[in-house]
């Protein structure tokens, strides 16, 4: 025997009688906030007016004053709970239909006052539109109990037909609402997928442009530097070492470029989890700069445990600072200082005045039409501010130049 329908039916009965309430209906005036603020006061005034009308009807029927007040309160209470607690309003309605009766004349279909009868129809109509089908079935069955026990036999068919019509219309409204909600969710999902696809296409386009414009030229530089000692006659040893340093720097740039292209072209975890340079690689970068002819002094304490994004940002800031010093201050002495504190990493790159005219724009100067300088400082500042840090750059009193960044981090964010 399949017990699943029995379990579902019992669960629906428990929800109808004492379980969680149905979700509240959307306010009718949600689109008009100025009118919605008056909805609660207007509803209370309407409930108060209905209470006095019901009380007057009960007193005209000859009920005692205390009973009339109780019946009027039980008539109004479900309507007050209906907007936010539809199932609670229905439970109060069933209780009122069972309790609030009187000796009705023969021409009335039921022993209830008109306010209670009309209010009960409104409560049942809105409740069946908010609950699932199993709960709806129990709402109809339980509501039929006072109809079958208190309504005159010749009038029961009409009242039960009205109750069935309300159940059918309410179920159709609920299914239509669920269909619209599912369609809206599917539309939102499709829009997000289109946005994600557009982002991936843009990233692929950027990767393609970077490969075509940058990687090709860097490959040519590496090949020319590596083959120069073999293509040229009588190349001095210092020049051969210089060519080797240029080739090594070009290969490192190509490696970083391939890693960047992998991140841009794919959302897979492979390229994103590829090893990234950090503070431990500063010594190798400074050695490469020295081989390229830059007089660099590294003043760095043994790197403590800092988050990977902070270490990468510090590495890139030092890298750009060395490149700017080599480009804008030929022959200058460069000093790299890195200090790691308990909650922040301080990075500073400063150089003395150049011994020769700069080979490019002065640092901080606007780019020219050929797309020259101007982005190095911006990139360093963006790296620092993206981590919540600060970045400063400017000339020194002796004619040199300095860039400094403070990169904060939380101890709990360290990679373990």
mmCIF file of N, CA and C in Angstrom, residues 1-19 90 132-139 141-142:
data_model
loop_
_atom_site.group_PDB
_atom_site.id
_atom_site.type_symbol
_atom_site.label_atom_id
_atom_site.label_comp_id
_atom_site.label_asym_id
_atom_site.label_seq_id
_atom_site.Cartn_x
_atom_site.Cartn_y
_atom_site.Cartn_z
ATOM 1 N N UNK A 1 0.840 -1.196 0.000
ATOM 2 C CA UNK A 1 0.000 0.000 0.000
ATOM 3 C C UNK A 1 0.878 1.249 0.000
ATOM 4 N N UNK A 2 0.568 2.145 -0.922
ATOM 5 C CA UNK A 2 1.332 3.372 -1.021
ATOM 6 C C UNK A 2 0.828 4.361 0.025
ATOM 7 N N UNK A 3 1.680 4.663 0.988
ATOM 8 C CA UNK A 3 1.294 5.563 2.069
ATOM 9 C C UNK A 3 1.597 7.026 1.766
ATOM 10 N N UNK A 4 2.189 7.301 0.618
ATOM 11 C CA UNK A 4 2.558 8.667 0.308
ATOM 12 C C UNK A 4 1.347 9.601 0.258
ATOM 13 N N UNK A 5 0.237 9.245 -0.411
ATOM 14 C CA UNK A 5 -0.927 10.148 -0.408
ATOM 15 C C UNK A 5 -1.475 10.387 0.989
ATOM 16 N N UNK A 6 -1.457 9.331 1.832
ATOM 17 C CA UNK A 6 -1.956 9.511 3.198
ATOM 18 C C UNK A 6 -1.076 10.481 3.972
ATOM 19 N N UNK A 7 0.248 10.339 3.816
ATOM 20 C CA UNK A 7 1.167 11.238 4.507
ATOM 21 C C UNK A 7 0.964 12.677 4.038
ATOM 22 N N UNK A 8 0.803 12.846 2.720
ATOM 23 C CA UNK A 8 0.584 14.193 2.182
ATOM 24 C C UNK A 8 -0.721 14.782 2.710
ATOM 25 N N UNK A 9 -1.769 13.970 2.754
ATOM 26 C CA UNK A 9 -3.063 14.461 3.223
ATOM 27 C C UNK A 9 -3.013 14.855 4.700
ATOM 28 N N UNK A 10 -2.365 14.014 5.514
ATOM 29 C CA UNK A 10 -2.255 14.345 6.937
ATOM 30 C C UNK A 10 -1.399 15.588 7.160
ATOM 31 N N UNK A 11 -0.315 15.711 6.394
ATOM 32 C CA UNK A 11 0.509 16.914 6.510
ATOM 33 C C UNK A 11 -0.251 18.164 6.115
ATOM 34 N N UNK A 12 -1.075 18.073 5.050
ATOM 35 C CA UNK A 12 -1.876 19.222 4.634
ATOM 36 C C UNK A 12 -2.925 19.562 5.691
ATOM 37 N N UNK A 13 -3.518 18.539 6.319
ATOM 38 C CA UNK A 13 -4.494 18.793 7.378
ATOM 39 C C UNK A 13 -3.843 19.498 8.565
ATOM 40 N N UNK A 14 -2.630 19.046 8.932
ATOM 41 C CA UNK A 14 -1.933 19.708 10.029
ATOM 42 C C UNK A 14 -1.605 21.151 9.708
ATOM 43 N N UNK A 15 -1.194 21.431 8.468
ATOM 44 C CA UNK A 15 -0.904 22.819 8.103
ATOM 45 C C UNK A 15 -2.162 23.666 8.115
ATOM 46 N N UNK A 16 -3.278 23.097 7.655
ATOM 47 C CA UNK A 16 -4.519 23.867 7.613
ATOM 48 C C UNK A 16 -5.007 24.212 9.008
ATOM 49 N N UNK A 17 -4.844 23.300 9.960
ATOM 50 C CA UNK A 17 -5.400 23.515 11.292
ATOM 51 C C UNK A 17 -4.466 24.279 12.216
ATOM 52 N N UNK A 18 -3.173 23.930 12.195
ATOM 53 C CA UNK A 18 -2.263 24.573 13.163
ATOM 54 C C UNK A 18 -0.851 24.811 12.600
ATOM 55 N N UNK A 19 -0.605 24.489 11.330
ATOM 56 C CA UNK A 19 0.737 24.606 10.769
ATOM 57 C C UNK A 19 1.088 26.025 10.375
ATOM 58 N N UNK A 90 -8.761 32.350 8.006
ATOM 59 C CA UNK A 90 -9.736 31.291 7.692
ATOM 60 C C UNK A 90 -10.112 30.503 8.940
ATOM 61 N N UNK A 132 -1.449 25.686 -1.163
ATOM 62 C CA UNK A 132 -1.268 24.591 -2.104
ATOM 63 C C UNK A 132 -2.551 23.784 -2.233
ATOM 64 N N UNK A 133 -2.575 22.939 -3.276
ATOM 65 C CA UNK A 133 -3.794 22.205 -3.564
ATOM 66 C C UNK A 133 -4.214 21.259 -2.438
ATOM 67 N N UNK A 134 -3.313 20.490 -1.792
ATOM 68 C CA UNK A 134 -3.780 19.636 -0.683
ATOM 69 C C UNK A 134 -4.384 20.438 0.471
ATOM 70 N N UNK A 135 -3.752 21.573 0.815
ATOM 71 C CA UNK A 135 -4.305 22.410 1.878
ATOM 72 C C UNK A 135 -5.635 23.012 1.431
ATOM 73 N N UNK A 136 -5.719 23.393 0.153
ATOM 74 C CA UNK A 136 -6.967 23.947 -0.373
ATOM 75 C C UNK A 136 -8.109 22.952 -0.202
ATOM 76 N N UNK A 137 -7.843 21.659 -0.460
ATOM 77 C CA UNK A 137 -8.892 20.647 -0.320
ATOM 78 C C UNK A 137 -9.412 20.585 1.110
ATOM 79 N N UNK A 138 -8.501 20.652 2.079
ATOM 80 C CA UNK A 138 -8.936 20.620 3.477
ATOM 81 C C UNK A 138 -9.665 21.900 3.853
ATOM 82 N N UNK A 139 -9.270 23.035 3.322
ATOM 83 C CA UNK A 139 -9.981 24.291 3.591
ATOM 84 C C UNK A 139 -11.429 24.185 3.128
ATOM 85 N N UNK A 141 -13.180 21.359 2.600
ATOM 86 C CA UNK A 141 -13.901 20.337 3.375
ATOM 87 C C UNK A 141 -14.292 20.867 4.749
ATOM 88 N N UNK A 142 -13.343 21.519 5.429
ATOM 89 C CA UNK A 142 -13.631 22.002 6.778
ATOM 90 C C UNK A 142 -14.639 23.155 6.734
#
